[in-house]
mmCIF file of C-alpha atoms in Angstrom:
data_model
loop_
_atom_site.group_PDB
_atom_site.id
_atom_site.type_symbol
_atom_site.label_atom_id
_atom_site.label_comp_id
_atom_site.label_asym_id
_atom_site.label_seq_id
_atom_site.Cartn_x
_atom_site.Cartn_y
_atom_site.Cartn_z
ATOM 1 C CA MET A 1330 238.914 105.207 -201.889
ATOM 2 C CA GLN A 1331 235.818 103.293 -200.874
ATOM 3 C CA HIS A 1332 235.456 99.670 -200.174
ATOM 4 C CA VAL A 1333 232.965 98.241 -202.633
ATOM 5 C CA GLN A 1334 230.624 97.169 -199.631
ATOM 6 C CA ASN A 1335 230.031 101.019 -198.495
ATOM 7 C CA LEU A 1336 229.543 102.289 -202.272
ATOM 8 C CA PRO A 1337 225.656 103.903 -201.958
ATOM 9 C CA PHE A 1338 224.559 101.979 -205.256
ATOM 10 C CA LEU A 1339 225.419 98.729 -203.942
ATOM 11 C CA LYS A 1340 224.127 98.735 -200.492
ATOM 12 C CA ASN A 1341 220.573 98.112 -201.691
ATOM 13 C CA ILE A 1342 221.497 94.927 -203.505
ATOM 14 C CA LEU A 1343 224.059 93.708 -201.023
ATOM 15 C CA ALA A 1344 221.265 93.929 -198.234
ATOM 16 C CA THR A 1345 218.950 91.239 -200.163
ATOM 17 C CA VAL A 1346 221.764 88.699 -200.087
ATOM 18 C CA SER A 1347 222.442 87.290 -196.835
ATOM 19 C CA MET A 1348 225.136 84.875 -195.876
ATOM 20 C CA ASP A 1349 224.881 81.415 -194.313
ATOM 21 C CA ALA A 1350 227.213 80.429 -191.426
ATOM 22 C CA ALA A 1351 229.826 79.330 -194.006
ATOM 23 C CA GLY A 1352 229.953 82.937 -195.654
ATOM 24 C CA GLN A 1353 228.436 81.755 -199.109
ATOM 25 C CA GLY A 1354 226.001 83.775 -200.380
ATOM 26 C CA ALA A 1355 222.428 82.196 -200.043
ATOM 27 C CA TYR A 1356 219.521 84.068 -201.517
ATOM 28 C CA LEU A 1357 217.098 83.917 -198.640
ATOM 29 C CA PRO A 1358 214.515 86.605 -198.060
ATOM 30 C CA LYS A 1359 215.528 89.755 -195.952
ATOM 31 C CA ARG A 1360 213.187 88.775 -192.977
ATOM 32 C CA TYR A 1361 215.639 85.908 -192.214
ATOM 33 C CA LEU A 1362 217.877 88.751 -191.304
ATOM 34 C CA TYR A 1363 215.699 90.440 -188.408
ATOM 35 C CA GLN A 1364 216.325 90.217 -185.008
ATOM 36 C CA GLN A 1365 213.993 88.177 -182.865
ATOM 37 C CA MET A 1366 211.861 90.478 -180.901
ATOM 38 C CA GLN A 1367 212.476 91.050 -177.077
ATOM 39 C CA ASP A 1368 209.703 89.564 -174.867
ATOM 40 C CA LYS A 1369 208.439 92.497 -173.108
ATOM 41 C CA GLY A 1370 205.718 90.888 -171.201
ATOM 42 C CA SER A 1371 203.062 92.254 -173.437
ATOM 43 C CA TYR A 1372 200.013 90.392 -174.665
ATOM 44 C CA ILE A 1373 196.745 90.286 -176.647
ATOM 45 C CA LEU A 1374 193.577 89.750 -175.003
ATOM 46 C CA PRO A 1375 191.784 86.808 -176.577
ATOM 47 C CA MET A 1376 190.196 87.447 -179.821
ATOM 48 C CA LYS A 1377 187.775 85.343 -181.886
ATOM 49 C CA GLN A 1378 189.001 82.846 -184.204
ATOM 50 C CA SER A 1379 186.717 83.965 -187.098
ATOM 51 C CA VAL A 1380 189.277 86.985 -187.540
ATOM 52 C CA MET A 1381 192.268 84.824 -188.090
ATOM 53 C CA LYS A 1382 190.471 82.414 -190.130
ATOM 54 C CA ASP A 1383 188.845 85.227 -192.313
ATOM 55 C CA ALA A 1384 190.235 84.356 -195.757
ATOM 56 C CA ARG A 1385 189.279 87.838 -197.037
ATOM 57 C CA LEU A 1386 192.183 89.451 -195.148
ATOM 58 C CA MET A 1387 195.883 89.598 -196.186
ATOM 59 C CA PRO A 1388 198.112 87.903 -193.513
ATOM 60 C CA GLY A 1389 199.602 91.273 -192.644
ATOM 61 C CA THR A 1390 196.141 92.652 -192.161
ATOM 62 C CA ARG A 1391 195.332 89.932 -189.440
ATOM 63 C CA CYS A 1392 198.496 90.530 -187.643
ATOM 64 C CA MET A 1393 197.888 94.220 -187.602
ATOM 65 C CA ILE A 1394 194.409 93.990 -186.190
ATOM 66 C CA ALA A 1395 195.789 91.658 -183.663
ATOM 67 C CA LEU A 1396 198.513 94.385 -182.790
ATOM 68 C CA LEU A 1397 195.765 96.897 -182.368
ATOM 69 C CA SER A 1398 193.276 94.863 -180.292
ATOM 70 C CA GLY A 1399 196.229 94.493 -177.781
ATOM 71 C CA TRP A 1400 197.054 97.994 -177.805
ATOM 72 C CA ALA A 1401 193.434 99.202 -177.211
ATOM 73 C CA GLY A 1402 193.000 97.397 -173.872
ATOM 74 C CA LYS A 1403 189.581 97.590 -172.540
ATOM 75 C CA GLY A 1404 188.049 99.317 -175.835
ATOM 76 C CA GLN A 1405 189.612 102.653 -176.318
ATOM 77 C CA ASP A 1406 190.206 104.317 -179.728
ATOM 78 C CA LEU A 1407 193.637 104.473 -180.744
ATOM 79 C CA LYS A 1408 195.670 107.734 -181.499
ATOM 80 C CA THR A 1409 198.769 106.550 -183.431
ATOM 81 C CA THR A 1410 200.564 106.770 -186.890
ATOM 82 C CA LYS A 1411 201.005 104.550 -189.763
ATOM 83 C CA SER A 1412 204.678 104.815 -189.161
ATOM 84 C CA VAL A 1413 204.527 103.448 -185.664
ATOM 85 C CA ILE A 1414 202.482 100.473 -186.776
ATOM 86 C CA ALA A 1415 204.851 99.859 -189.438
ATOM 87 C CA LYS A 1416 207.684 99.872 -187.250
ATOM 88 C CA HIS A 1417 206.292 97.178 -184.902
ATOM 89 C CA LEU A 1418 205.253 94.992 -187.876
ATOM 90 C CA GLY A 1419 208.319 95.424 -189.853
ATOM 91 C CA ARG A 1420 206.803 96.744 -192.739
ATOM 92 C CA SER A 1421 206.654 99.962 -194.583
ATOM 93 C CA PRO A 1422 203.865 102.673 -193.618
ATOM 94 C CA ARG A 1423 202.689 102.065 -197.235
ATOM 95 C CA GLN A 1424 201.988 98.429 -196.664
ATOM 96 C CA VAL A 1425 200.327 99.373 -193.453
ATOM 97 C CA PHE A 1426 198.050 101.753 -195.310
ATOM 98 C CA ARG A 1427 197.172 98.830 -197.636
ATOM 99 C CA TYR A 1428 196.479 96.828 -194.570
ATOM 100 C CA LEU A 1429 194.161 99.545 -192.630
ATOM 101 C CA LYS A 1430 192.316 99.784 -196.223
ATOM 102 C CA ASP A 1431 191.732 96.012 -196.022
ATOM 103 C CA ALA A 1432 190.816 95.926 -192.364
ATOM 104 C CA ALA A 1433 188.143 98.630 -193.002
ATOM 105 C CA ARG A 1434 186.842 96.867 -196.361
ATOM 106 C CA ALA A 1435 186.272 93.945 -194.133
ATOM 107 C CA GLY A 1436 184.518 95.765 -191.417
ATOM 108 C CA TYR A 1437 186.936 95.209 -188.592
ATOM 109 C CA LEU A 1438 187.427 98.969 -187.925
ATOM 110 C CA THR A 1439 187.333 102.561 -189.072
ATOM 111 C CA TYR A 1440 190.026 105.245 -189.068
ATOM 112 C CA ASN A 1441 190.537 109.153 -189.335
ATOM 113 C CA TYR A 1442 193.312 111.006 -189.897
ATOM 114 C CA THR A 1443 194.309 113.555 -186.953
ATOM 115 C CA LYS A 1444 195.637 116.972 -188.153
ATOM 116 C CA ASN A 1445 197.266 119.644 -186.236
ATOM 117 C CA ARG A 1446 195.944 123.134 -186.112
ATOM 118 C CA ILE A 1447 197.525 124.213 -189.146
ATOM 119 C CA GLY A 1448 195.567 121.323 -191.181
ATOM 120 C CA ALA A 1449 198.626 118.912 -191.596
ATOM 121 C CA ILE A 1450 197.880 115.239 -191.468
ATOM 122 C CA VAL A 1451 200.206 114.155 -188.120
ATOM 123 C CA GLY A 1452 198.695 110.443 -187.326
ATOM 124 C CA ILE A 1453 195.505 108.157 -187.449
ATOM 125 C CA GLN A 1454 192.665 107.505 -185.069
ATOM 126 C CA VAL A 1455 191.740 103.942 -185.196
ATOM 127 C CA PHE A 1456 188.290 102.677 -183.942
ATOM 128 C CA LEU A 1457 188.083 98.922 -183.930
ATOM 129 C CA LYS A 1458 184.948 97.056 -183.839
ATOM 130 C CA PHE A 1459 185.198 95.003 -180.700
ATOM 131 C CA ALA A 1460 182.187 93.071 -181.149
ATOM 132 C CA LEU A 1461 183.421 91.387 -183.964
ATOM 133 C CA LEU A 1462 186.969 90.932 -182.775
ATOM 134 C CA ARG A 1463 186.524 89.966 -179.065
ATOM 135 C CA PRO A 1464 184.553 87.674 -177.152
ATOM 136 C CA ASN A 1465 182.062 89.010 -174.682
ATOM 137 C CA LEU A 1466 184.196 88.427 -171.472
ATOM 138 C CA LYS A 1467 181.724 89.311 -169.113
ATOM 139 C CA LYS A 1468 179.846 86.386 -167.270
ATOM 140 C CA PRO A 1469 176.350 86.251 -167.092
ATOM 141 C CA ALA A 1470 175.094 87.319 -163.501
ATOM 142 C CA LYS A 1471 174.014 84.097 -161.815
ATOM 143 C CA LYS A 1472 170.187 83.653 -161.402
ATOM 144 C CA PRO A 1473 168.977 83.442 -157.833
ATOM 145 C CA ARG A 1474 167.882 80.128 -156.709
ATOM 146 C CA ASN A 1475 164.199 79.747 -156.320
ATOM 147 C CA THR A 1476 162.701 79.083 -153.049
ATOM 148 C CA ASP A 1477 159.777 77.317 -151.785
ATOM 149 C CA ARG A 1478 158.454 80.564 -149.985
ATOM 150 C CA THR A 1479 158.904 84.320 -150.848
ATOM 151 C CA LEU A 1480 160.548 86.430 -148.515
ATOM 152 C CA GLU A 1481 158.689 88.946 -146.502
ATOM 153 C CA SER A 1482 158.191 92.275 -148.522
ATOM 154 C CA ASN A 1483 159.640 95.525 -147.558
ATOM 155 C CA THR A 1484 156.885 97.804 -147.331
ATOM 156 C CA ASN A 1485 156.431 101.449 -146.036
ATOM 157 C CA THR A 1486 155.410 101.053 -142.489
ATOM 158 C CA TYR A 1487 153.762 104.538 -142.683
ATOM 159 C CA LEU A 1488 150.868 102.825 -144.568
ATOM 160 C CA LYS A 1489 150.578 99.894 -141.818
ATOM 161 C CA ASP A 1490 150.503 102.693 -138.895
ATOM 162 C CA SER A 1491 147.745 104.590 -140.686
ATOM 163 C CA TYR A 1492 145.213 101.881 -139.775
ATOM 164 C CA ASN A 1493 145.805 102.491 -136.286
ATOM 165 C CA ILE A 1494 143.479 105.279 -134.811
ATOM 166 C CA ASP A 1495 144.909 108.101 -132.927
ATOM 167 C CA LYS A 1496 142.642 109.154 -130.175
ATOM 168 C CA GLU A 1497 143.972 112.538 -129.388
ATOM 169 C CA LEU A 1498 144.169 113.366 -133.199
ATOM 170 C CA GLU A 1499 140.379 112.297 -133.055
ATOM 171 C CA LYS A 1500 139.393 114.284 -130.413
ATOM 172 C CA LYS A 1501 141.147 117.625 -132.061
ATOM 173 C CA LEU A 1502 139.396 116.693 -135.287
ATOM 174 C CA GLU A 1503 135.882 116.480 -133.717
ATOM 175 C CA GLN A 1504 136.744 119.892 -132.149
ATOM 176 C CA PHE A 1505 137.735 121.166 -135.253
ATOM 177 C CA ARG A 1506 134.506 120.070 -137.155
ATOM 178 C CA LYS A 1507 131.874 121.389 -134.529
ATOM 179 C CA THR A 1508 133.759 124.784 -134.522
ATOM 180 C CA MET A 1509 133.577 124.800 -138.566
ATOM 181 C CA SER A 1510 129.976 123.446 -138.509
ATOM 182 C CA PHE A 1511 131.118 120.453 -140.653
ATOM 183 C CA SER A 1512 128.997 117.191 -140.481
ATOM 184 C CA PRO A 1513 131.130 113.932 -139.495
ATOM 185 C CA THR A 1514 131.508 111.715 -142.789
#
């Protein structure tokens, strides 16, 4: 005989009921029972506040965009699955699909399905629009300081030396003109 708690049809009902410290049944949301995430030292690059303040997005979509932006690093496309994103967000893959559609509708990302050689869908490839998500982190190049005089230009020394007359070359050219009966110019 099984205990009442172990009956399969009651497991879902009992999972929604959480107990407080005194063992009393307090009807708290299921999210209160989740364990706190461990800090592994990962972080998200700076994001524009306009993304987080966008009222068109669902709150879960904002979290997913922040997570994907952190995963993308310097701007690569992401190859992952809806289940992996769902595991990290603590949501279902179906809800992640809604988040993806919501973010795509707002213009923050596009995604494609990835397929294996048979044609079965095995994941998704996400392309984030970083111009909308992140500030331009490159610092502008410093302008050179204006000086009161210009520096000497670096010109070709061959042209400067061509103005000097070569005596031996002139003699040989004069002999060549005489033999070929050309008049000097």
